[in-house]
PDB file of N, CA and C in Angstrom:
ATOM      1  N   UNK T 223     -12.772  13.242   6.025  1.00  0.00           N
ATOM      2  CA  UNK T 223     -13.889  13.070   5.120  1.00  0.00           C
ATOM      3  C   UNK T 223     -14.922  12.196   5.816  1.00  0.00           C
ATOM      4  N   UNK T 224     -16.232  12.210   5.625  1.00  0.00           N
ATOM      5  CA  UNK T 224     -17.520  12.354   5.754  1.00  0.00           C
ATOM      6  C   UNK T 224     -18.584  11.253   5.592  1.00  0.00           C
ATOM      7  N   UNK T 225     -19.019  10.528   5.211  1.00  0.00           N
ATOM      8  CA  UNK T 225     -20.175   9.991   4.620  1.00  0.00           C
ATOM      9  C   UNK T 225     -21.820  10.841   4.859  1.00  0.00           C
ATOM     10  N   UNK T 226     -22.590  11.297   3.831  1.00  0.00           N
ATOM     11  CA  UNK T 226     -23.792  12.020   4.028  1.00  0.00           C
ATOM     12  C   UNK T 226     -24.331  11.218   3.142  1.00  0.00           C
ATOM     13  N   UNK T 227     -25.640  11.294   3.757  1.00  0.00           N
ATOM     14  CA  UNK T 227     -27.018  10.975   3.163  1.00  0.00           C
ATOM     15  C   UNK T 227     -27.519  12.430   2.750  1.00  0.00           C
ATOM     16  N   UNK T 228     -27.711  12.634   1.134  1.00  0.00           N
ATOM     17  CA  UNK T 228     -28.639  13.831   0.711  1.00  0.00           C
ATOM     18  C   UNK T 228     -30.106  14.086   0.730  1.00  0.00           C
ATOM     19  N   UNK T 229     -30.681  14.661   1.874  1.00  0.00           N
ATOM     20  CA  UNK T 229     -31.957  14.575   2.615  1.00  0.00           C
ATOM     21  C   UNK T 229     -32.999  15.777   1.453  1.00  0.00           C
ATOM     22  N   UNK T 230     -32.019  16.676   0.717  1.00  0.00           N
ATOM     23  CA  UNK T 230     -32.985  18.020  -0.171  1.00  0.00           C
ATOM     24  C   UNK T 230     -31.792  18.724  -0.859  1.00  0.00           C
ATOM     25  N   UNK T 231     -32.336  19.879  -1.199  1.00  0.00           N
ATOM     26  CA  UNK T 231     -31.813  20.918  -2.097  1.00  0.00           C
ATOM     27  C   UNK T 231     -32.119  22.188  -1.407  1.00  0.00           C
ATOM     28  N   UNK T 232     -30.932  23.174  -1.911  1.00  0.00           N
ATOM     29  CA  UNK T 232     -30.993  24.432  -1.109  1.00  0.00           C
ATOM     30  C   UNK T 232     -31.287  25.635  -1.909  1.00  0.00           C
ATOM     31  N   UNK T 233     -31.895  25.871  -2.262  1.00  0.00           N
ATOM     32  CA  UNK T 233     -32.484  26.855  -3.213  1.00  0.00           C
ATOM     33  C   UNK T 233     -32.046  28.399  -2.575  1.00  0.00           C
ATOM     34  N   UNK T 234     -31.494  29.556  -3.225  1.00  0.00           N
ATOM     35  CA  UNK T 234     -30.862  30.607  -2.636  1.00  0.00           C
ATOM     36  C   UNK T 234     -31.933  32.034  -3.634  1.00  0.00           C
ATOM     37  N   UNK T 235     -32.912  32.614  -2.604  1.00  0.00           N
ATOM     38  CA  UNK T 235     -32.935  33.745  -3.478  1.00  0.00           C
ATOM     39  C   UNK T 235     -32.247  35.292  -3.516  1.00  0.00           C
ATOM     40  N   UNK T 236     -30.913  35.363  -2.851  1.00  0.00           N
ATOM     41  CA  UNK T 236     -30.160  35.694  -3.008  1.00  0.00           C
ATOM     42  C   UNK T 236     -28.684  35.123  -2.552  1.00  0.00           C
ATOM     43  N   UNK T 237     -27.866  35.964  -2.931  1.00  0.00           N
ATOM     44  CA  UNK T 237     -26.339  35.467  -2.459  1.00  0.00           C
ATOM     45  C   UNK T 237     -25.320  35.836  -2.920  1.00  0.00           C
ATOM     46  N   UNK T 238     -24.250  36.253  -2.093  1.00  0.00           N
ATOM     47  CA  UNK T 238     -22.960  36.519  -3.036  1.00  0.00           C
ATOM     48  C   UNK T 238     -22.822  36.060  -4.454  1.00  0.00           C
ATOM     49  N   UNK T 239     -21.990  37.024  -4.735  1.00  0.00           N
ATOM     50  CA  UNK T 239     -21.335  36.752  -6.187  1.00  0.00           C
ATOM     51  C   UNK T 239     -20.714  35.024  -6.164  1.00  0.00           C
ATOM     52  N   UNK T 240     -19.856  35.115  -5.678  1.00  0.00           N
ATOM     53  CA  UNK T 240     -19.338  34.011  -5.454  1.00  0.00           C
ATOM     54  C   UNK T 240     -20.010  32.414  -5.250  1.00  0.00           C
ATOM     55  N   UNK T 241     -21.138  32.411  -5.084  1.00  0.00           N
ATOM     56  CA  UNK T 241     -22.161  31.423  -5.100  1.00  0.00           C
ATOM     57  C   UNK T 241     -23.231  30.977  -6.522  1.00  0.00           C
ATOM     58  N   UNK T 242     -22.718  32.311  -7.576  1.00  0.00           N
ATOM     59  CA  UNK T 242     -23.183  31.842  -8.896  1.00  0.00           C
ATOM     60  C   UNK T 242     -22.649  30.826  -9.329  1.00  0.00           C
ATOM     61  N   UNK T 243     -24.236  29.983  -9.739  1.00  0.00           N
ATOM     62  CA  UNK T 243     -23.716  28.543 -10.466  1.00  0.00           C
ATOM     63  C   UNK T 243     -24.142  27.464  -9.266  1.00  0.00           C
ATOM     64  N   UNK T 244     -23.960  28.028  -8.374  1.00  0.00           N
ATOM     65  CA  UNK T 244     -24.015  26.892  -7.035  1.00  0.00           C
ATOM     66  C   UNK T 244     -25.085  26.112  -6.889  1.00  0.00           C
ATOM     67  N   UNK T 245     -24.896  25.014  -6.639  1.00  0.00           N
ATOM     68  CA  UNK T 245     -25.978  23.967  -6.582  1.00  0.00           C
ATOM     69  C   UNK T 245     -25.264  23.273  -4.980  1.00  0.00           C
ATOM     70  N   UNK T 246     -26.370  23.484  -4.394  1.00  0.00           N
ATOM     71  CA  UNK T 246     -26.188  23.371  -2.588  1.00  0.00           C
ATOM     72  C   UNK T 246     -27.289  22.337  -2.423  1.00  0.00           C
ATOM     73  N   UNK T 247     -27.113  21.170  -1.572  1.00  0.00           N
ATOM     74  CA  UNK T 247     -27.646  19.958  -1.030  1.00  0.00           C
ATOM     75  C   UNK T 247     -27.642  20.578   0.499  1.00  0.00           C
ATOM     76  N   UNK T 248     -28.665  19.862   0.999  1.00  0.00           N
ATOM     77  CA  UNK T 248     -28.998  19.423   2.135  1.00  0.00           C
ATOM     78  C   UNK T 248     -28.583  18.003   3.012  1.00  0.00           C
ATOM     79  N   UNK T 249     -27.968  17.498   3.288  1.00  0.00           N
ATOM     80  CA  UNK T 249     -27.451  16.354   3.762  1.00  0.00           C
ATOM     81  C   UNK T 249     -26.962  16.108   5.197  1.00  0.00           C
ATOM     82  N   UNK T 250     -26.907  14.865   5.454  1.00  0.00           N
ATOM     83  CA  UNK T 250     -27.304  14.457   7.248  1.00  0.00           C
ATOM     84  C   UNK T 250     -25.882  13.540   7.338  1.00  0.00           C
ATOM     85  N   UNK T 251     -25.247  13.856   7.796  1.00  0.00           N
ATOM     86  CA  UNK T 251     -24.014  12.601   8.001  1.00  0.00           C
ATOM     87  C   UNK T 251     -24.023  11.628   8.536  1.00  0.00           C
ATOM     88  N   UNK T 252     -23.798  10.167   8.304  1.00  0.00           N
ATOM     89  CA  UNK T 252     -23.726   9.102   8.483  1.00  0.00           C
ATOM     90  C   UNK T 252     -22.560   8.252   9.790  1.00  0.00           C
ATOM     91  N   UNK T 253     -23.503   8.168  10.787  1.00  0.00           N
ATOM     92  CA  UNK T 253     -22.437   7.160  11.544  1.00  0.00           C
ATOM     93  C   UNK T 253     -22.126   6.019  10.855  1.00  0.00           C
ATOM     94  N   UNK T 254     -21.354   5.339  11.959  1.00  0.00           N
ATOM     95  CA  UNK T 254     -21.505   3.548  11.228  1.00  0.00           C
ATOM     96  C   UNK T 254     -22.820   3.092  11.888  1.00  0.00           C
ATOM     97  N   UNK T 255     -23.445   2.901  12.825  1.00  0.00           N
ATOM     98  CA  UNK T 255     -24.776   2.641  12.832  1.00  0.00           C
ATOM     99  C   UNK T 255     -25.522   3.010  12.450  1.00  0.00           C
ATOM    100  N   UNK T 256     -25.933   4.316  11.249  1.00  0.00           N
ATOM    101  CA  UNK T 256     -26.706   4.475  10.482  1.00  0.00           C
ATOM    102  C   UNK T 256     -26.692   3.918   9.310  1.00  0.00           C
ATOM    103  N   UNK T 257     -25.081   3.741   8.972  1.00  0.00           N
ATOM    104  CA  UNK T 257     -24.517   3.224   7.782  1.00  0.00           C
ATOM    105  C   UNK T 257     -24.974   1.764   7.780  1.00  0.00           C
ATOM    106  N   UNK T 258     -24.915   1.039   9.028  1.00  0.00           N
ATOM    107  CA  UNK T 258     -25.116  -0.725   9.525  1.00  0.00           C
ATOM    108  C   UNK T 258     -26.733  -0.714   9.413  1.00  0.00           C
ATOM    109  N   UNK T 259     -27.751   0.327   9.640  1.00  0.00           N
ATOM    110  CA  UNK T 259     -29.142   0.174   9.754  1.00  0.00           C
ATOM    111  C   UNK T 259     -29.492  -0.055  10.782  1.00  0.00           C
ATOM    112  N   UNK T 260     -28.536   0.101  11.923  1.00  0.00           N
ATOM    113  CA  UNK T 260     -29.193  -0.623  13.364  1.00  0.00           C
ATOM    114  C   UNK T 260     -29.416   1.210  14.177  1.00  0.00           C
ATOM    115  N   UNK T 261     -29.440   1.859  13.346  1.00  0.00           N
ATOM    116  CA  UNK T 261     -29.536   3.156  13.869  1.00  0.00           C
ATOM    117  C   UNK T 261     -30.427   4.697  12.878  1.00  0.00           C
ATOM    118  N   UNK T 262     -31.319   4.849  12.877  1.00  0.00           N
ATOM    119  CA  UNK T 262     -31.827   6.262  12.552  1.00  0.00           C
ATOM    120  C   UNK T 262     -30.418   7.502  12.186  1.00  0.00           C
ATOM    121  N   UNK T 263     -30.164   8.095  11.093  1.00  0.00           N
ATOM    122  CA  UNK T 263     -29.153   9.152  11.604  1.00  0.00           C
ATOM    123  C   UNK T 263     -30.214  10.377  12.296  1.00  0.00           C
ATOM    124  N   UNK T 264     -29.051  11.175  13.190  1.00  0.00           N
ATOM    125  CA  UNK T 264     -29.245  12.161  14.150  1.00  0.00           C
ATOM    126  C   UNK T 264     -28.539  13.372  14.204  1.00  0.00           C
ATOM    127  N   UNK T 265     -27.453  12.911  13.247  1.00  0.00           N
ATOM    128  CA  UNK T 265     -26.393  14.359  12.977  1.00  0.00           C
ATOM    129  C   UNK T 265     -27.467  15.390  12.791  1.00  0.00           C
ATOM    130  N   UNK T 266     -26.468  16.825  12.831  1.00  0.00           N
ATOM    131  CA  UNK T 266     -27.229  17.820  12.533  1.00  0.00           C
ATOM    132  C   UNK T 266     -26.688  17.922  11.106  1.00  0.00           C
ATOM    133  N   UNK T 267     -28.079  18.603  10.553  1.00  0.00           N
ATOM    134  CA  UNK T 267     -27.778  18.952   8.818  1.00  0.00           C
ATOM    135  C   UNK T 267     -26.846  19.725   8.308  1.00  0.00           C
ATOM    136  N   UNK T 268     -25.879  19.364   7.318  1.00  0.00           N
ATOM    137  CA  UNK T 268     -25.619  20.619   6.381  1.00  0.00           C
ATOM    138  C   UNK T 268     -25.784  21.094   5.481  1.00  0.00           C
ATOM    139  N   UNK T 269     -25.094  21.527   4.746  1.00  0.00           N
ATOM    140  CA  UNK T 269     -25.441  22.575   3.483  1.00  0.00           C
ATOM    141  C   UNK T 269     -24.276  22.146   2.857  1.00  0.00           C
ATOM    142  N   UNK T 270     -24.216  21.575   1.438  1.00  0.00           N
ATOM    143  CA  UNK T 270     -23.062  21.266   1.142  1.00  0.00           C
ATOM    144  C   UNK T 270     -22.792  21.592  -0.235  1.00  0.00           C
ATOM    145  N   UNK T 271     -21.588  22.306  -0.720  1.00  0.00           N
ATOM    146  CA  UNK T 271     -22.063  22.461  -2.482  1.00  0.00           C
ATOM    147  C   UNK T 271     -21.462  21.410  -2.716  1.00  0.00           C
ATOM    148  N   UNK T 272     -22.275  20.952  -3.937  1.00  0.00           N
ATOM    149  CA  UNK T 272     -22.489  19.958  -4.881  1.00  0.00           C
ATOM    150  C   UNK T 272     -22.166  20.086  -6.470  1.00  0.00           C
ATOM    151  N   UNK T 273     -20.843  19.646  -6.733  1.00  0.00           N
ATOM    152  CA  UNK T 273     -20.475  19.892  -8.591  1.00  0.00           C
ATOM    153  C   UNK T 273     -21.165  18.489  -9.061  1.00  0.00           C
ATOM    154  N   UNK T 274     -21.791  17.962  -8.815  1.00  0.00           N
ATOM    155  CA  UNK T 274     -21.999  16.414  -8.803  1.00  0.00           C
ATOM    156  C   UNK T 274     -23.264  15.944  -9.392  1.00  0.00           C
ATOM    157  N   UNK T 275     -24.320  16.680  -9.086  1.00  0.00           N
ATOM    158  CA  UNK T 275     -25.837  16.462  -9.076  1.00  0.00           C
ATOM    159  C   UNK T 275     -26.741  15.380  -8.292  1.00  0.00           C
ATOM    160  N   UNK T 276     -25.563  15.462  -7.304  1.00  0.00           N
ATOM    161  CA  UNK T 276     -26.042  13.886  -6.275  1.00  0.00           C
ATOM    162  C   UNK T 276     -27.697  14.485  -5.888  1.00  0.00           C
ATOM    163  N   UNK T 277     -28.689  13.505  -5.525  1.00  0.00           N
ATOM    164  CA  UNK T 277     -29.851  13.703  -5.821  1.00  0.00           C
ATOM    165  C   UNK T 277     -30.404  13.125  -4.390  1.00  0.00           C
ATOM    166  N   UNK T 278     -31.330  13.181  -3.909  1.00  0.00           N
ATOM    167  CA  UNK T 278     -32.115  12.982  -2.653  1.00  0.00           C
ATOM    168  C   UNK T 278     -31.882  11.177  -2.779  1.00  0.00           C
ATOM    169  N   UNK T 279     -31.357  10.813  -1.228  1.00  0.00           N
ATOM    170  CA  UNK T 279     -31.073   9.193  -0.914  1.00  0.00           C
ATOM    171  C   UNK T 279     -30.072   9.111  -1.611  1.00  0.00           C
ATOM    172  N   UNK T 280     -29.388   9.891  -2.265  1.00  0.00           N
ATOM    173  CA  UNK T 280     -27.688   9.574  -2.411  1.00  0.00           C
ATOM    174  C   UNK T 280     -26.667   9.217  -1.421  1.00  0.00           C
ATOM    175  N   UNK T 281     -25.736   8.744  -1.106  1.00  0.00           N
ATOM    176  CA  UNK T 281     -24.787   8.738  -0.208  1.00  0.00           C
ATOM    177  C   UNK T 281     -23.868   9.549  -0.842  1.00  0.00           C
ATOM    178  N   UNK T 282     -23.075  10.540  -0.287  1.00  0.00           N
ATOM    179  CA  UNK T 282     -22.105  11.093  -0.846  1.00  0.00           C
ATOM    180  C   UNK T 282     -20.697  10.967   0.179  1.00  0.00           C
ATOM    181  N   UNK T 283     -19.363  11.556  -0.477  1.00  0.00           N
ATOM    182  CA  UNK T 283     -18.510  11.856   0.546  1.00  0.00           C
ATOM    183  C   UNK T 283     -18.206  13.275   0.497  1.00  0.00           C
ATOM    184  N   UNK T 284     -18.169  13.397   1.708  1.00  0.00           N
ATOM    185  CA  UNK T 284     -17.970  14.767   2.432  1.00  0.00           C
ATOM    186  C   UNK T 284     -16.654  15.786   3.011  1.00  0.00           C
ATOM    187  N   UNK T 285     -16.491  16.703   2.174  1.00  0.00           N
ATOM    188  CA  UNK T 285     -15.181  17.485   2.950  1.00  0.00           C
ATOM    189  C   UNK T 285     -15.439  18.732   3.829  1.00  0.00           C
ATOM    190  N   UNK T 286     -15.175  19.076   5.262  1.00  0.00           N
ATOM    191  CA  UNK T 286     -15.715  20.043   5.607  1.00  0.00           C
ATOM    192  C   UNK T 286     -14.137  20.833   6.101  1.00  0.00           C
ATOM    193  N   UNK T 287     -14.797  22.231   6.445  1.00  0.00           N
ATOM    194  CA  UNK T 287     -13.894  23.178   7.022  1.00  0.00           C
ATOM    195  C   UNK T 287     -12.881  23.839   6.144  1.00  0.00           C
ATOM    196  N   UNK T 288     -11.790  23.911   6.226  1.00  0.00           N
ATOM    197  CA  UNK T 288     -11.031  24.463   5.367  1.00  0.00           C
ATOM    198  C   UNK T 288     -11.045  23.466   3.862  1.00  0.00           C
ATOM    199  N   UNK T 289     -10.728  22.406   4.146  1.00  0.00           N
ATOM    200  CA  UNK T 289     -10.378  21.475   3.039  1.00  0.00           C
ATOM    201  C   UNK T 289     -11.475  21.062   1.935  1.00  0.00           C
ATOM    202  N   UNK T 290     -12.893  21.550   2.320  1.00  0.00           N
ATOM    203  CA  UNK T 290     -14.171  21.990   1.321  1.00  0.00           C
ATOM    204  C   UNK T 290     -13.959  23.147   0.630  1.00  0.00           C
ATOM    205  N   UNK T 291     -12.796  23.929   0.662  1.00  0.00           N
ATOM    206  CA  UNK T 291     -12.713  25.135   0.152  1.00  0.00           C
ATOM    207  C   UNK T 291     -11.672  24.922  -0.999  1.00  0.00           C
ATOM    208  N   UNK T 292     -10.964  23.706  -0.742  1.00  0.00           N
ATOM    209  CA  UNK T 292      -9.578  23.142  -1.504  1.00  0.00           C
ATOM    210  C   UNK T 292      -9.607  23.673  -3.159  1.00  0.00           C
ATOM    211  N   UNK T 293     -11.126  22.924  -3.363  1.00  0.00           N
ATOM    212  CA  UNK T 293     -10.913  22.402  -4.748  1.00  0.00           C
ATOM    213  C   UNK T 293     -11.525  23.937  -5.877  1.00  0.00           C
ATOM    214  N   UNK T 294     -11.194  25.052  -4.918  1.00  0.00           N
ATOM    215  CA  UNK T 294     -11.645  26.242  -5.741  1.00  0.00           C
ATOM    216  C   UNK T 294     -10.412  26.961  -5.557  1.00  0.00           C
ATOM    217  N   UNK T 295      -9.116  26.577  -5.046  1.00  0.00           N
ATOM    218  CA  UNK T 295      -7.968  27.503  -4.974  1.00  0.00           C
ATOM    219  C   UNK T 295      -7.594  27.520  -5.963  1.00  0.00           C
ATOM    220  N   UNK T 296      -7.126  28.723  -6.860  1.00  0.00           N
ATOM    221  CA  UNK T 296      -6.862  30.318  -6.044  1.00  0.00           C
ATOM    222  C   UNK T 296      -8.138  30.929  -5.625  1.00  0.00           C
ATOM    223  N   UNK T 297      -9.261  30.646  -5.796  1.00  0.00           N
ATOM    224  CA  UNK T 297      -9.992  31.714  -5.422  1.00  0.00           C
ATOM    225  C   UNK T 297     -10.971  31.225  -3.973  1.00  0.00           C
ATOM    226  N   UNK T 298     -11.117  32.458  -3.402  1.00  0.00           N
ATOM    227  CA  UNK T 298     -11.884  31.792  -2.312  1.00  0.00           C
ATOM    228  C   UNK T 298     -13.691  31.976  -2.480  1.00  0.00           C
ATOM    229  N   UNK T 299     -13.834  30.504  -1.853  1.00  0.00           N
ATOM    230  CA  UNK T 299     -15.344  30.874  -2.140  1.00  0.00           C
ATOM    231  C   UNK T 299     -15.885  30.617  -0.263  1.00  0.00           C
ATOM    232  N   UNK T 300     -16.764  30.973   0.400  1.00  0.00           N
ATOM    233  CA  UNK T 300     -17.252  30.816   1.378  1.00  0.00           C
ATOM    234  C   UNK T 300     -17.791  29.268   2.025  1.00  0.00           C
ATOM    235  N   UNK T 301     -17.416  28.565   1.581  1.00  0.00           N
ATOM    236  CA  UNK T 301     -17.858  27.066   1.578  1.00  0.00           C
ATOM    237  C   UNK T 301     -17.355  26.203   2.935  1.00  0.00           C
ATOM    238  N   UNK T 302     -18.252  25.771   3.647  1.00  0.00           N
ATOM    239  CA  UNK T 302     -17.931  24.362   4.850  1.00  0.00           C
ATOM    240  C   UNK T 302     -17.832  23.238   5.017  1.00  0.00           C
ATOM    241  N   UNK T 303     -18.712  22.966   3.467  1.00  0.00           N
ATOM    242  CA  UNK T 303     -19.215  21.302   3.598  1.00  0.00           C
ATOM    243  C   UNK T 303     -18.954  21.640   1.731  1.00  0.00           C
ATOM    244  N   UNK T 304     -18.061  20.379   1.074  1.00  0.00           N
ATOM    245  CA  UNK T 304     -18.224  19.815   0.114  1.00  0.00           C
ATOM    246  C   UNK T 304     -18.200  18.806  -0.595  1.00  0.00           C
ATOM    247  N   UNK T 305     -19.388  18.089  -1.201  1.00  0.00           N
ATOM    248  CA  UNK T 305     -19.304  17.182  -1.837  1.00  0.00           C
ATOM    249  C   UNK T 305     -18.278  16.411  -2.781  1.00  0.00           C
ATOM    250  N   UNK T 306     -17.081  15.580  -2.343  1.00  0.00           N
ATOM    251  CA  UNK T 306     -16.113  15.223  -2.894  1.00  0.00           C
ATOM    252  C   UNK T 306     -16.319  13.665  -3.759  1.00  0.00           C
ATOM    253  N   UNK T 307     -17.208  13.083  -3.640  1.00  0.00           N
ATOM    254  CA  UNK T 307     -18.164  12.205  -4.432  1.00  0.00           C
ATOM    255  C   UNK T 307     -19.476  11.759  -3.815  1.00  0.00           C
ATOM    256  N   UNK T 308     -20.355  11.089  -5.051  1.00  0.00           N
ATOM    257  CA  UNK T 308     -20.863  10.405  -4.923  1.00  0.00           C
ATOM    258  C   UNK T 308     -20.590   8.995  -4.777  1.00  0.00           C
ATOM    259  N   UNK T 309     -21.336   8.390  -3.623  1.00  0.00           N
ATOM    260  CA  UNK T 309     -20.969   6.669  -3.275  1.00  0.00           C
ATOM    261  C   UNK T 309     -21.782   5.858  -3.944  1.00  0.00           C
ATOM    262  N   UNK T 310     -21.422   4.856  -5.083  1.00  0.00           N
ATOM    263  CA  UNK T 310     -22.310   3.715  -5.385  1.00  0.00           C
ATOM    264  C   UNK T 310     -22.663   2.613  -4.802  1.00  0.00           C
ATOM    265  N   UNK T 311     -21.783   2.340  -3.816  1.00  0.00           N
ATOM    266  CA  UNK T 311     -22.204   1.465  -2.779  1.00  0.00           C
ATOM    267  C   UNK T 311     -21.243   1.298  -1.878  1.00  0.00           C
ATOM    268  N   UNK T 312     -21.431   0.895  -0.518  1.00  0.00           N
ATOM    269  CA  UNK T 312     -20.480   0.400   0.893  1.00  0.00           C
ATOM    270  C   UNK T 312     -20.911  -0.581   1.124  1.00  0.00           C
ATOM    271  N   UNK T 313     -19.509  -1.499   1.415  1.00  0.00           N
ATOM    272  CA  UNK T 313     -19.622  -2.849   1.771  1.00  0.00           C
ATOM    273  C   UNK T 313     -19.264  -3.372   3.062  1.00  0.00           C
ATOM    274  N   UNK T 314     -19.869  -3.293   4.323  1.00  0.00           N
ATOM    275  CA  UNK T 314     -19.750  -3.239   5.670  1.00  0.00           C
ATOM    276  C   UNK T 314     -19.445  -4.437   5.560  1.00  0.00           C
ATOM    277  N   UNK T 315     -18.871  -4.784   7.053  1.00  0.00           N
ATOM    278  CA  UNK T 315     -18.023  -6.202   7.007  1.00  0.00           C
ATOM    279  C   UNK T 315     -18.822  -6.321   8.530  1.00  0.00           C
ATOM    280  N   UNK T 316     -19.975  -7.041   8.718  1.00  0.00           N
ATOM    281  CA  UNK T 316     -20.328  -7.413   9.919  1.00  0.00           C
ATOM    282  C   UNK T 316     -19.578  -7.761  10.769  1.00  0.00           C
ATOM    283  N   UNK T 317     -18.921  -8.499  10.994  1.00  0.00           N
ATOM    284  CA  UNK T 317     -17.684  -9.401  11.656  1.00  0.00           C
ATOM    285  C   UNK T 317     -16.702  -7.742  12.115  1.00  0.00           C
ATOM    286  N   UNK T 318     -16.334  -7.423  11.131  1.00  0.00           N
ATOM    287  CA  UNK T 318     -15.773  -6.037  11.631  1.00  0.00           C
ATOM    288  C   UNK T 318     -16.527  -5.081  12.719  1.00  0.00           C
ATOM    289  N   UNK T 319     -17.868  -4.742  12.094  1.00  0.00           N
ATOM    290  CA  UNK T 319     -18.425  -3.722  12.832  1.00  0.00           C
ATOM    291  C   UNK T 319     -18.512  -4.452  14.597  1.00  0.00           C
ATOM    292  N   UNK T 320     -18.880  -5.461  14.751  1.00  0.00           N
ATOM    293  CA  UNK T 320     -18.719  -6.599  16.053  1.00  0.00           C
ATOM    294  C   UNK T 320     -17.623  -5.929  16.870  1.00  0.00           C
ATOM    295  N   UNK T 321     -16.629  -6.301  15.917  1.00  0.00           N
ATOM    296  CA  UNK T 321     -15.297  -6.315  16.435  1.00  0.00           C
ATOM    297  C   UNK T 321     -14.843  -5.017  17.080  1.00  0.00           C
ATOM    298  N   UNK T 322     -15.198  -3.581  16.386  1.00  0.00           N
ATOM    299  CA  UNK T 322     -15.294  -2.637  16.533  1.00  0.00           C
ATOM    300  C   UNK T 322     -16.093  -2.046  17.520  1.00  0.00           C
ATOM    301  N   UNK T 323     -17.550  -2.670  18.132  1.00  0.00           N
ATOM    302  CA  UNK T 323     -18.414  -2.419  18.745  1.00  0.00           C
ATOM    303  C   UNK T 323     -17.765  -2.780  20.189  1.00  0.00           C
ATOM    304  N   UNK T 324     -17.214  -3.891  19.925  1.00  0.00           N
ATOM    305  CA  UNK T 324     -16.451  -4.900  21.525  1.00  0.00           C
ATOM    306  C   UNK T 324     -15.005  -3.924  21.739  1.00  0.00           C
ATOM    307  N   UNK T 325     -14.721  -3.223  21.104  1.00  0.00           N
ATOM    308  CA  UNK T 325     -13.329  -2.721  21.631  1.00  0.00           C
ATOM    309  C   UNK T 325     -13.509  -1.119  22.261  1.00  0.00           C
ATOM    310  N   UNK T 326     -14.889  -0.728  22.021  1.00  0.00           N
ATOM    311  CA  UNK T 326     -15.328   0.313  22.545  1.00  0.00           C
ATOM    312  C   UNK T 326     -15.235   0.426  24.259  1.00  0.00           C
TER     313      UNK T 326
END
């Protein structure tokens, strides 16, 4: 799992059956130096469905690959990236991130 910043919305004027109802975000994933502020993020974007209504400058958490597909078994839906919450806040531990930076 993930940390994303929700950058937009994905608006579909068409699409499988299977995508009715879908509400798809746009979102940029979060290093820890984007997360710390000492860094711009740079990931590349995804596309992520969203049961949530997380909204532009949300932080969310992120499931990709098979395990974004989890929470619709039995049925399969086409999905890579899914929104598994919204974050109300992260509490970085400076002293940690240091510590972490020096063992690199």
């Amino acid at each position: 799992m993930r940390i994303a910043k929700i950058i937009g919305t994905v608006t579909l004027n068409r699409s499988l059956p299977e995508f009715a109802g879908a509400s798809l975000r746009l979102a940029v994933p979060m290093s820890l130096a984007n997360l710390s502020g000492s860094e711009e993020p740079a990931a590349e974007e995804l596309v992520l469905w969203d049961e949530f209504g997380s909204g532009v400058g949300e932080l969310v958490a992120l499931s990709e690959g098979g395990e974004a597909a989890q929470p619709f078994r039995p049925h399969d839906k086409p999905v890579d990236a899914y929104n598994a919450a919204i974050l109300d806040e992260i509490d970085l531990n400076p002293a940690q991130i240091r510590k972490l930076k020096t063992n690199h």
